[in-house]
Amino acid sequence: MSRIAYVNGRYVPHAAAHVHVEDRGFQFADAVYEVCGVRDGRLIDEEPHLARLDRSLRELKMKRPLGDAALRHVMRETVRRNRVREGLVYVQISRGQARRDHAFPPPDTRPSLVVTARTIPAARYDAWAAKGLAVITLPETRWARCDIKSTALLANVLAKQQAREARAFEAWFVDRDGFVTEGASTSAWIVDAEGVLRNRPLSHEILPGITRGEIVPLFRQLGIDYQERPFTVAEAKGAREAFLTAATIGVLPIVTIDGQKIGSGSPGPVASGLRKAYWSTRE
Ligand code: PDD
């Protein structure tokens, strides 16, 4: 089946979908994005993803190309036209097309909107969940506003490639004081040596992960002791469990960090329990 993309008001064949060479997203990464999971053809956690998109736009003084209802419609329509039952929908908004100049373009410049959707079988993630993932750690090299979901992802790209070359799924960034910030495309968690579930408090240093926010109410339900407190690489390596969260993948357990076994070396009960509970509350 041929894929379809939405580009600035039109549904076009994916293979022919393009933006202008002077689109500010292309030239300056002057753009924001969202990735929303799809299950049974439905968008997962749509509300908080759209709220974060608005926040990213606001923080960068960028205009919205479409109203709320129209944008939701385009997302659904792109999912439908691509017959995605399991997978993701990607939304990107740039500051638009204008003659290259670093400062903002004229105020009447129309922002660009691109929406794509792709099938990814959930079984792929279930297989990873059963086996557990490997993570490496790297020095933090990103800019000072990681809370904005911008397409300026070069440091994340380099980190992910390094992970891939090390046969790991993810790279965790580590700040100057030795504390983990987050993964190149996921939020980072541990169950420490005392059995306390920990993650880093929100700040400009990390993305406010939607999956992160959505699993918090499950902690009480599952009787999990939780503290929003940063953790060091050493604490992570000595932890009972480690895991990561992100849209589409949900909760995935980590079994090694820098090649060192975490806990028993197999997926832990907290990560597995949260994974199950997260998906069952989204059915
Ligand atoms: N990444 N941290 C970073 C740096 C991310 O890029 C992401 C998401 C997350 C998890 O956030 P959420 O739970 O809202 O997906 C944390 C998406 C999936 C991506 O870039 O493809």
mmCIF file of C-alpha atoms and ligand atoms in Angstrom, residues 33-35 49 52 88 90 142 146 149 153 156 170 173 182-188 206-213 245-248, ligand 1:
data_model
loop_
_atom_site.group_PDB
_atom_site.id
_atom_site.type_symbol
_atom_site.label_atom_id
_atom_site.label_comp_id
_atom_site.label_asym_id
_atom_site.label_seq_id
_atom_site.Cartn_x
_atom_site.Cartn_y
_atom_site.Cartn_z
ATOM 1 C CA TYR A 33 7.267 18.187 16.664
ATOM 2 C CA GLU A 34 5.233 15.552 18.444
ATOM 3 C CA VAL A 35 5.115 11.776 18.191
ATOM 4 C CA HIS A 49 0.713 15.533 23.367
ATOM 5 C CA ARG A 52 2.887 19.966 24.884
ATOM 6 C CA LEU A 88 2.707 6.301 15.325
ATOM 7 C CA TYR A 90 4.323 12.386 13.569
ATOM 8 C CA ARG A 142 22.532 19.255 24.173
ATOM 9 C CA CYS A 146 15.667 20.426 26.261
ATOM 10 C CA LYS A 149 10.340 19.437 21.718
ATOM 11 C CA LEU A 153 18.219 16.932 17.521
ATOM 12 C CA ASN A 156 20.467 13.165 20.109
ATOM 13 C CA GLU A 170 19.525 3.984 23.976
ATOM 14 C CA PHE A 173 22.960 11.738 28.760
ATOM 15 C CA GLU A 182 17.417 11.478 30.045
ATOM 16 C CA GLY A 183 17.796 9.291 26.978
ATOM 17 C CA ALA A 184 18.348 10.528 23.419
ATOM 18 C CA SER A 185 14.650 9.883 22.740
ATOM 19 C CA THR A 186 13.254 8.471 25.999
ATOM 20 C CA SER A 187 12.775 9.356 29.689
ATOM 21 C CA ALA A 188 15.103 7.587 32.177
ATOM 22 C CA ILE A 206 14.751 17.369 30.102
ATOM 23 C CA LEU A 207 11.677 16.911 27.966
ATOM 24 C CA PRO A 208 8.479 16.665 30.016
ATOM 25 C CA GLY A 209 7.743 13.165 28.691
ATOM 26 C CA ILE A 210 4.046 12.461 28.185
ATOM 27 C CA THR A 211 4.437 8.766 29.009
ATOM 28 C CA ARG A 212 6.361 9.844 32.127
ATOM 29 C CA GLY A 213 3.394 11.952 33.268
ATOM 30 C CA THR A 245 9.520 5.437 28.675
ATOM 31 C CA ALA A 246 8.350 7.099 25.475
ATOM 32 C CA ALA A 247 5.351 7.364 23.195
ATOM 33 C CA THR A 248 4.713 4.287 21.026
HETATM 34 N N1 PDD B 1 10.870 11.062 21.799
HETATM 35 N N2 PDD B 1 13.035 12.528 26.110
HETATM 36 C C1 PDD B 1 13.345 12.830 24.833
HETATM 37 C C2 PDD B 1 14.610 13.564 24.549
HETATM 38 C C3 PDD B 1 12.477 12.460 23.788
HETATM 39 O O1 PDD B 1 12.776 12.768 22.524
HETATM 40 C C4 PDD B 1 11.287 11.738 24.102
HETATM 41 C C5 PDD B 1 10.314 11.341 23.043
HETATM 42 C C6 PDD B 1 11.022 11.434 25.446
HETATM 43 C C7 PDD B 1 9.768 10.723 25.874
HETATM 44 O O2 PDD B 1 8.663 11.574 25.761
HETATM 45 P P1 PDD B 1 7.200 11.010 25.435
HETATM 46 O O3 PDD B 1 6.856 10.077 26.531
HETATM 47 O O4 PDD B 1 6.370 12.225 25.407
HETATM 48 O O5 PDD B 1 7.253 10.306 24.095
HETATM 49 C C8 PDD B 1 11.905 11.863 26.420
HETATM 50 C C9 PDD B 1 10.007 10.808 20.663
HETATM 51 C C10 PDD B 1 9.227 9.539 20.798
HETATM 52 C C11 PDD B 1 10.820 10.902 19.389
HETATM 53 O O6 PDD B 1 11.624 11.827 19.324
HETATM 54 O O7 PDD B 1 10.642 10.092 18.487
#
